[in-house]
Short mmCIF file of C-alpha atoms and ligand atoms in Angstrom, two decimals:
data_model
loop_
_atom_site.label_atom_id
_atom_site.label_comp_id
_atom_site.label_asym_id
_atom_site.label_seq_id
_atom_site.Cartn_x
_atom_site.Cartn_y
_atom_site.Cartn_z
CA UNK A 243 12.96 -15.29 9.69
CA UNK A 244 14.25 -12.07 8.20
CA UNK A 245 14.05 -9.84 11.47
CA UNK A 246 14.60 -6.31 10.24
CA UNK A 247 14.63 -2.99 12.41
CA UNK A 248 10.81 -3.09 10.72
CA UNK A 249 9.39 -6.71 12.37
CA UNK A 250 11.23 -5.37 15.87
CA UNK A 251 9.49 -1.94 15.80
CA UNK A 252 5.68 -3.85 14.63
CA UNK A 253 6.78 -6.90 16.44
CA UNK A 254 5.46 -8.90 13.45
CA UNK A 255 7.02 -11.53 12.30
CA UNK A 256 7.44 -10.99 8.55
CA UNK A 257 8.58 -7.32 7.07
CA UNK A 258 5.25 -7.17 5.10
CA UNK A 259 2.90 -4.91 5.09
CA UNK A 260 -0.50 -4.90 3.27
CA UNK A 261 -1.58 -1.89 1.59
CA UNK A 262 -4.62 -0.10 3.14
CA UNK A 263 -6.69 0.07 -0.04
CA UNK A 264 -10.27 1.34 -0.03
CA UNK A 265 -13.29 -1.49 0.24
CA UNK A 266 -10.58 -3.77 -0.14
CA UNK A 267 -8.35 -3.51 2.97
CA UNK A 268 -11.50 -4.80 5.57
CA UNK A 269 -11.19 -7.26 8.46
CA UNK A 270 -11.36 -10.23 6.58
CA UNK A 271 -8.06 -9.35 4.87
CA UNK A 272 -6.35 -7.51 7.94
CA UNK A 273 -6.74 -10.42 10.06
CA UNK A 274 -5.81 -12.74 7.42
CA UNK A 275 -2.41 -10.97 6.90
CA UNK A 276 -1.92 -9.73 10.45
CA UNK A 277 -2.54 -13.84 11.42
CA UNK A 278 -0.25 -14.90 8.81
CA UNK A 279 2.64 -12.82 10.60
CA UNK A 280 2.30 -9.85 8.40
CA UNK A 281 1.26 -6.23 9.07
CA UNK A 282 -2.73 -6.05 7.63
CA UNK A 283 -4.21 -2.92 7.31
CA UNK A 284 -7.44 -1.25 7.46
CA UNK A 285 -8.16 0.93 4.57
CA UNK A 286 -10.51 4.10 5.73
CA UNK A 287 -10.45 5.24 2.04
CA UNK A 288 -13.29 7.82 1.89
CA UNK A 289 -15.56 5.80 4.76
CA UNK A 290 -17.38 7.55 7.63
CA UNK A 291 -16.56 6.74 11.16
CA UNK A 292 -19.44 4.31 11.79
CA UNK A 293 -17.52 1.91 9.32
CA UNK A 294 -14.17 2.07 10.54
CA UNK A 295 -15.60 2.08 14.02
CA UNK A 296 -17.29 -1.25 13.51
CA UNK A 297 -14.33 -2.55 11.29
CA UNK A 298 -11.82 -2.21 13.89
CA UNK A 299 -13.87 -4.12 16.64
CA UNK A 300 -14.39 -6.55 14.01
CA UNK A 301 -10.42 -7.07 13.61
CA UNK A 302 -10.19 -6.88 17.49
CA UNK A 303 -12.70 -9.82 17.51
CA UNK A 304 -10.48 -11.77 14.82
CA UNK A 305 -6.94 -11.45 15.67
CA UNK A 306 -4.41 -10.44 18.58
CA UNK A 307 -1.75 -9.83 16.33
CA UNK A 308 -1.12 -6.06 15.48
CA UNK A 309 -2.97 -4.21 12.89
CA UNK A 310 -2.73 -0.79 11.12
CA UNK A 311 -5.46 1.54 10.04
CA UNK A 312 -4.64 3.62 7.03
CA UNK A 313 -6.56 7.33 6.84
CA UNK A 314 -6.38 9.01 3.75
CA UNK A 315 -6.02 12.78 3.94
CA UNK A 316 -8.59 13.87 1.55
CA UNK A 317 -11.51 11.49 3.90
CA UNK A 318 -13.70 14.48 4.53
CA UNK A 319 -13.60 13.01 8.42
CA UNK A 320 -10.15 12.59 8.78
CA UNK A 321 -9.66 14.07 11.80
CA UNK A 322 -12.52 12.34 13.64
CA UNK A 323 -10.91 8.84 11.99
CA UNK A 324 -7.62 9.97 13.77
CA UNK A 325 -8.88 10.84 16.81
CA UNK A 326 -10.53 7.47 17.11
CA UNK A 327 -7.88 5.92 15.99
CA UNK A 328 -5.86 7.08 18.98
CA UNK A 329 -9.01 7.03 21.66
CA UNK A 330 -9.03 2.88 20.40
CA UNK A 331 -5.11 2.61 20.94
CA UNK A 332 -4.61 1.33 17.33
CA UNK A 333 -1.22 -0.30 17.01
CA UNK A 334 -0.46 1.39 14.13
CA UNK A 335 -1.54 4.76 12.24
CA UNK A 336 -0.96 5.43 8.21
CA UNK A 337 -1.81 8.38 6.45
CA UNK A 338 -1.39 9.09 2.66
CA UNK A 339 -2.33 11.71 -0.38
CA UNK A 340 -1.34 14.22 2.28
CA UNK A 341 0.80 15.82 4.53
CA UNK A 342 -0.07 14.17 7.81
CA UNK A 343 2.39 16.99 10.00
CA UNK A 344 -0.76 17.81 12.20
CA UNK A 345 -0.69 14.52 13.60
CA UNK A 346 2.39 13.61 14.20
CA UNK A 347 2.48 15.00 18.03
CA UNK A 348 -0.91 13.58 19.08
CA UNK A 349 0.07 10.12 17.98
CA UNK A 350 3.19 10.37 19.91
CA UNK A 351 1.24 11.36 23.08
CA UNK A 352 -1.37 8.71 22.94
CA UNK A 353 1.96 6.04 22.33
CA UNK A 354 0.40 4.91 18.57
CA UNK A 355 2.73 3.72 16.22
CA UNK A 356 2.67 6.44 13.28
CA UNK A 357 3.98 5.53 9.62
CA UNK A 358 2.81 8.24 6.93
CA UNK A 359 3.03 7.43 3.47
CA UNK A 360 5.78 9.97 1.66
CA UNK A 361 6.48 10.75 -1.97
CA UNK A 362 9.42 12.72 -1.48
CA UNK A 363 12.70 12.64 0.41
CA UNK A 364 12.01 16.35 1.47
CA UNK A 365 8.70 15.02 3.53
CA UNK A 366 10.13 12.30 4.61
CA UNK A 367 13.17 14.09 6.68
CA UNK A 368 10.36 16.82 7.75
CA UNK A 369 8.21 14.11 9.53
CA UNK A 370 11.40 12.15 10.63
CA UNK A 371 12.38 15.03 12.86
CA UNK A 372 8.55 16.03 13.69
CA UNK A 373 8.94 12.44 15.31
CA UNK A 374 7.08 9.89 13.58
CA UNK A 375 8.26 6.10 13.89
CA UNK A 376 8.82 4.90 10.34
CA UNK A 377 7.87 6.25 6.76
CA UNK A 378 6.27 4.37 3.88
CA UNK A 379 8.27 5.51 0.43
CA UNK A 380 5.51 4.67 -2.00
CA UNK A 381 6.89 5.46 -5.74
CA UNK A 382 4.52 5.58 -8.89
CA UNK A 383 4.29 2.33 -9.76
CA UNK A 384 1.75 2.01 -7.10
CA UNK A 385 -1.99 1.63 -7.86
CA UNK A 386 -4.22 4.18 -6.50
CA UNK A 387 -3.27 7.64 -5.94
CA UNK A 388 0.31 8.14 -6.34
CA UNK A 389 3.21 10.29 -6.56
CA UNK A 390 5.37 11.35 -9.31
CA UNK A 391 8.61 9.16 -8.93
CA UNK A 392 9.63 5.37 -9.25
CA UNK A 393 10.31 3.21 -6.39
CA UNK A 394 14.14 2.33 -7.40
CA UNK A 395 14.71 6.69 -7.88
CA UNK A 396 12.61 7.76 -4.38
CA UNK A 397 14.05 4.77 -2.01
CA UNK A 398 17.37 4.87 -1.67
CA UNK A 399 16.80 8.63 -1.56
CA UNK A 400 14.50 8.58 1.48
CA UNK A 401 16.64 6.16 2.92
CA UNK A 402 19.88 8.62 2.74
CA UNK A 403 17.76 11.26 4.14
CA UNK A 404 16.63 9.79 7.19
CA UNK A 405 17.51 7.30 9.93
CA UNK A 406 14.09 6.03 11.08
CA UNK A 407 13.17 2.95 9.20
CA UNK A 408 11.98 3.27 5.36
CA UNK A 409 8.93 0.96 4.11
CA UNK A 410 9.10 0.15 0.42
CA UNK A 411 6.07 0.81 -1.60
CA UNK A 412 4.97 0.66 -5.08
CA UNK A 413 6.24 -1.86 -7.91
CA UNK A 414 6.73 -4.77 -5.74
CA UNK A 415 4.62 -8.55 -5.66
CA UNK A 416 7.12 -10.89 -4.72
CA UNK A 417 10.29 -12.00 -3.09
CA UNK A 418 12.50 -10.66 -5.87
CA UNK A 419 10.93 -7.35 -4.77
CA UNK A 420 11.25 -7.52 -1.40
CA UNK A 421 14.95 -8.36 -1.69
CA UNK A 422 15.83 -5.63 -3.89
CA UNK A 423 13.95 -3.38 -1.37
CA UNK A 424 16.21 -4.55 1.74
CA UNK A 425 19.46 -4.34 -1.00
CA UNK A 426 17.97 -0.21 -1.11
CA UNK A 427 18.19 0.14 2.25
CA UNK A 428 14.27 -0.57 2.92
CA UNK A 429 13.30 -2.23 6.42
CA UNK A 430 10.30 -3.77 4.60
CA UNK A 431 7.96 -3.42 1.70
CA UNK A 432 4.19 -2.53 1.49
CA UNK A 433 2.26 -4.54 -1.26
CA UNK A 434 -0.94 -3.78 -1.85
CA UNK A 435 -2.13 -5.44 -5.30
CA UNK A 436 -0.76 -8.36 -4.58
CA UNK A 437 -2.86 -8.91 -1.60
CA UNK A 438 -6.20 -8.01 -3.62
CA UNK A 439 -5.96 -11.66 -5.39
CA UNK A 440 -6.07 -13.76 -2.09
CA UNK A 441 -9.12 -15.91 -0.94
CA UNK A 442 -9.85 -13.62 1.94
CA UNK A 443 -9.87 -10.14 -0.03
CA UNK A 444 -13.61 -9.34 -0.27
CA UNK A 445 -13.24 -7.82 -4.15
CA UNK A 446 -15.56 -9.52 -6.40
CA UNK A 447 -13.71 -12.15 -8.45
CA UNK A 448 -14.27 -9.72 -11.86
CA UNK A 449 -11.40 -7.29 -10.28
CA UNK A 450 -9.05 -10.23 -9.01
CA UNK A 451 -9.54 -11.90 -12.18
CA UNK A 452 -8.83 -8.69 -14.23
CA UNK A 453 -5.77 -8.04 -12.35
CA UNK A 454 -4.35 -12.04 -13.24
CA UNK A 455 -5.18 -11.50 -16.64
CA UNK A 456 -3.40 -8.42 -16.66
CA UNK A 457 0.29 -7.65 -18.56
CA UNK A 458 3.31 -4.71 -17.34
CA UNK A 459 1.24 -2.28 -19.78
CA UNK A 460 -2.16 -2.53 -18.39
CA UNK A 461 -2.36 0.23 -16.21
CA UNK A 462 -2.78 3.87 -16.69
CA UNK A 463 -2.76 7.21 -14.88
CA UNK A 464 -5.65 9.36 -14.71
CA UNK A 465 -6.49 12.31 -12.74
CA UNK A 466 -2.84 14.36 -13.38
CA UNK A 467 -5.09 17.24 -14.83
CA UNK A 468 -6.64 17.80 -11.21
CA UNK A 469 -3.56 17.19 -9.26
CA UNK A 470 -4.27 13.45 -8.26
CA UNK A 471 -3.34 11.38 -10.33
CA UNK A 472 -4.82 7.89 -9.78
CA UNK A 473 -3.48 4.66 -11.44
CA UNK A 474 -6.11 2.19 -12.62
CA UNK A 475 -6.31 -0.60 -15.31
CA UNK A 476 -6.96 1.01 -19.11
CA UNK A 477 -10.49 0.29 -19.50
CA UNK A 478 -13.52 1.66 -20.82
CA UNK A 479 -14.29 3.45 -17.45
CA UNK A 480 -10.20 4.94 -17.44
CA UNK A 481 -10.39 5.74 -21.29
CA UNK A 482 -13.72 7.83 -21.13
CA UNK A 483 -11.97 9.83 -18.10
CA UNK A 484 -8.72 10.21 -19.90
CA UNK A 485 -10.66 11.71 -22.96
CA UNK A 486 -12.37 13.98 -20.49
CA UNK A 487 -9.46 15.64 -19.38
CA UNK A 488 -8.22 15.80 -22.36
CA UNK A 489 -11.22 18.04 -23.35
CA UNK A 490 -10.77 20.45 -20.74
CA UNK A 491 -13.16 18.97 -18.11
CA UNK A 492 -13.63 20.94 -14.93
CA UNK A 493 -12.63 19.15 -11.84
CA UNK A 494 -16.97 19.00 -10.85
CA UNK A 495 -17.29 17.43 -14.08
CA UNK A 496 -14.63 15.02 -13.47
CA UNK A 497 -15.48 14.77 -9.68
CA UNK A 498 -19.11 13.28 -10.87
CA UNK A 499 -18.01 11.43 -13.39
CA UNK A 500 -15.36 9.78 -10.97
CA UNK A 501 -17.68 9.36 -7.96
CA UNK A 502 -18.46 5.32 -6.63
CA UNK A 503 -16.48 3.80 -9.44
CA UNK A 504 -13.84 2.20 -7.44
CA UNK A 505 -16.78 0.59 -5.30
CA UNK A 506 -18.41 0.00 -8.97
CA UNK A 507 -15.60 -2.44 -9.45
CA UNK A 508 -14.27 -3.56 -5.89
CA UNK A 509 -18.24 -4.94 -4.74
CA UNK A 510 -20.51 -5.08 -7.83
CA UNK A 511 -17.57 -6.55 -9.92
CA UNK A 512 -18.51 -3.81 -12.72
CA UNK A 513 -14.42 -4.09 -14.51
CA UNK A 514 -15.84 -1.78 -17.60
CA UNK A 515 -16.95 1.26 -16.44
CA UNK A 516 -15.74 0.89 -12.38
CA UNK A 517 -12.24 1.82 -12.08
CA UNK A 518 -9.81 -1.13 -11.13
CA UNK A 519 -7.26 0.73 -9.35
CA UNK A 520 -4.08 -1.60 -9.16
CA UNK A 521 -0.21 -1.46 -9.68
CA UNK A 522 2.22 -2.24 -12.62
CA UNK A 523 2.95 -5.45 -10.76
CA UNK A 524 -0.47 -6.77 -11.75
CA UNK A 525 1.37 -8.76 -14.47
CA UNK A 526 3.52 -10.42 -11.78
CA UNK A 527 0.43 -11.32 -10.45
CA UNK A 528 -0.83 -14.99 -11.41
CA UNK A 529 -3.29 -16.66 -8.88
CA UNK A 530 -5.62 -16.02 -6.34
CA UNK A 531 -3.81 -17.95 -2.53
CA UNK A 532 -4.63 -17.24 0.99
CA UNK A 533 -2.92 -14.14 2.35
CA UNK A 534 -0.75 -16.32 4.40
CA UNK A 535 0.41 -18.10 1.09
CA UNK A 536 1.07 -14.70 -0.32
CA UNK A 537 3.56 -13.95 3.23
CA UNK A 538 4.96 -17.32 3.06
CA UNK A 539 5.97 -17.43 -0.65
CA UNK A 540 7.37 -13.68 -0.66
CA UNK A 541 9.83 -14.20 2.76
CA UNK A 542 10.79 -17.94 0.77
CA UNK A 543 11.87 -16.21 -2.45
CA UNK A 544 13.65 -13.53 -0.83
CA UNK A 545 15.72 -15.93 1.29
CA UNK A 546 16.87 -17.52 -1.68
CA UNK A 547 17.49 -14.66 -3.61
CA UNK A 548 19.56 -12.83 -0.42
CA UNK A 549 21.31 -16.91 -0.54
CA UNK A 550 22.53 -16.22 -4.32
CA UNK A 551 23.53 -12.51 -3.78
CA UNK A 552 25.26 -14.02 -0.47
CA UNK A 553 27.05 -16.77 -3.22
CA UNK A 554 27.85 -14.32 -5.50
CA UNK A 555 29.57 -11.63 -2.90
CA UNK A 556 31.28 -14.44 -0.88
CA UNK A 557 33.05 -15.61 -4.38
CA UNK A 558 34.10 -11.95 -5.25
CA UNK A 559 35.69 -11.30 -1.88
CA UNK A 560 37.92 -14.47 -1.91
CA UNK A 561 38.72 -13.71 -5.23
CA UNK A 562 39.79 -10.61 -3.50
CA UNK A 563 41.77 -11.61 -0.80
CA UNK A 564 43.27 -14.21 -3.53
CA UNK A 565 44.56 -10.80 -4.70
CA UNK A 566 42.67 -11.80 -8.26
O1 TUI B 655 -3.18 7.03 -0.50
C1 TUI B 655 -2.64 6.40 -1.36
N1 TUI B 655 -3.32 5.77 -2.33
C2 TUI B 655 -4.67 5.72 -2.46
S1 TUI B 655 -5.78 6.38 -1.39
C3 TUI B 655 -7.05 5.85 -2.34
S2 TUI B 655 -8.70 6.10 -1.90
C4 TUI B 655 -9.46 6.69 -3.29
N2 TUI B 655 -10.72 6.37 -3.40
C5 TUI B 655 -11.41 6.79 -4.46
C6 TUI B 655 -10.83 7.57 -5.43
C7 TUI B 655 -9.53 7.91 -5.31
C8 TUI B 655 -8.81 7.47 -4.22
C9 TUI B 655 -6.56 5.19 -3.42
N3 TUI B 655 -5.24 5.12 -3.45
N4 TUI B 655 -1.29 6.27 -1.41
C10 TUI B 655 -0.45 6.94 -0.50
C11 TUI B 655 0.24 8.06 -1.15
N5 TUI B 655 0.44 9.19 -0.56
N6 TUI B 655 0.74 8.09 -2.39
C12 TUI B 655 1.31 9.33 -2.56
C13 TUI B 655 1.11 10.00 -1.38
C14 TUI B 655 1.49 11.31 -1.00
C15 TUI B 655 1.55 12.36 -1.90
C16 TUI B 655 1.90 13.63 -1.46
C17 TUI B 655 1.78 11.55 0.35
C18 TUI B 655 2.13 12.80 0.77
C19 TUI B 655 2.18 13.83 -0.13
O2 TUI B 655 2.54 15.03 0.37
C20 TUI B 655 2.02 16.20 -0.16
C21 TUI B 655 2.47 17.32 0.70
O3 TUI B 655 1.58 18.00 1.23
O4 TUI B 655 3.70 17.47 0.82
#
């Protein structure tokens, strides 16, 4: 069952979340995870309130499970998202690429479940004691926009500095993952490009197939020059950016040149020139299941993994008390 402080706190019944990711994360996938006994969540990315509006009834109509709606900061309606998002009663809020301080009190008040993503110990004890419920501790492995350090460095460090339960993000696709999360002190993981190659995921098959094809050294960070960095596949599209930077592009320049590529690649399929925004885990990543497959498989592995680590600690202490 693995019931951590996480599945009593979402009431879910596996300590998985799915990512919110941008034209990815729709109702099809929430309700697909969030029925599967998961945490599925919405991803706003950089949509207007219309969409998310009609997304949420959608996963309303589809599941009775609870869901999450992840709001990017830098949505140019991110306020109006949140304030809908509390008006619905959303089970649970995400923020990330931001500091989400502002919010913290009105989700409290309207009795929404708030988990901001956090890139640093030093935000994650700030929003702790500002009162939010949990915190995600996404490390750079992650796909998308990221932060500067790795999962194994930043979790165990956000887990010493707070005592509100600590979501592992970034660098994990499997049970292996999952366990080594919980051995760091996480209450659950976050996987987000894992969840792209299921059935239900609505990216065209060019981007799920891209990602199964892909290797540990197929990804590649972009954006560092304008202080967001972004990590994509290497392709054409990522290579032509990278050699902008590296000529001194201003940030309109790179803004344009940037603009409707990750919907380039998530709904027309274009893998060349759309950017394919995924995690170093795509290598671990080598079919294309339901979601519920992915939650079943993941909480399997992780139980036998957590059975050999129990093996292996059980021998050591009666060696121990064999005085050996
Ligand atoms: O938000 C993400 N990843 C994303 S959002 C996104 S949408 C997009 N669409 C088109 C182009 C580009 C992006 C794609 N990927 N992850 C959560 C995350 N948050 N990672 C890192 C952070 C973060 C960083 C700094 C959170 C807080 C933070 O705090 C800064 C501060 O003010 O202290």
């Amino acid at each position: 069952m693995l019931k951590t402080p996480l599945t009593e706190l979402l009431h879910i019944d596996y300590p998985i979340l799915q990512g919110g990711m941008a034209w990815v994360g729709t109702w099809e996938l929430v309700t697909a995870v969030s029925n599967g006994g998961g945490l599925g969540i919405l991803g706003a990315g950089s949509a207007p309130l219309s969409w998310v509006a009609d997304q949420v009834a959608q996963i309303r109509a589809h599941t009775n499970r609870p869901f999450g709606v992840n709001v990017p900061l830098f949505n140019a309606v991110a306020d109006e998202l949140i304030a809908f998002c509390l008006k619905e009663r959303v089970p649970v809020l995400t923020t990330g690429a931001g500091n989400p301080a502002p919010y913290v009190e009105p989700a409290r008040a309207a009795g929404v479940t708030f988990i901001p993503v956090v890139a640093s110990a030093q935000l994650a004890r700030r929003l702790e004691r500002a009162g939010v419920d949990a915190v995600i501790a996404e490390g750079q492995e992650s796909g998308g926009h990221i932060g500067s350090v790795a999962t194994m460095a930043l979790l165990p460090q956000v887990v010493d500095a707070v005592s509100i339960p600590v979501i592992a993000a970034g660098g994990i696709a499997d049970g292996r993952g999952l366990a080594a999360a919980l051995a760091l002190g996480a209450a659950g993981v976050q996987m987000g490009t894992r969840f792209v190659c299921t059935t239900e995921s609505i990216a065209h098959d060019n981007y799920k197939q891209a990602i199964v094809k892909a290797n540990e050294r197929s990804t590649m960070v972009t954006g560092a020059s304008l202080g967001h960095p972004v990590r994509c596949l290497r392709n054409p599209m990522a290579r032509d950016y990278e050699e902008l930077e590296r000529r001194g592009a201003t940030e309109q320049e790179l803004v344009e040149f940037g603009t409707g590529r990750l919907r380039d690649a998530v709904m027309l399929g274009d893998v060349t020139h759309g950017s394919v925004m995924a995690g170093q885990v795509a290598g671990l990543v080598h079919d294309i299941v339901p979601a519920a497959e992915v939650l079943r498989r993941t909480v399997a592995e992780a139980e036998q993994v957590l059975g050999r680590l129990g093996v292996l600690a059980n021998a050591a202490l009666c060696e121990q008390a064999h005085g050996r």
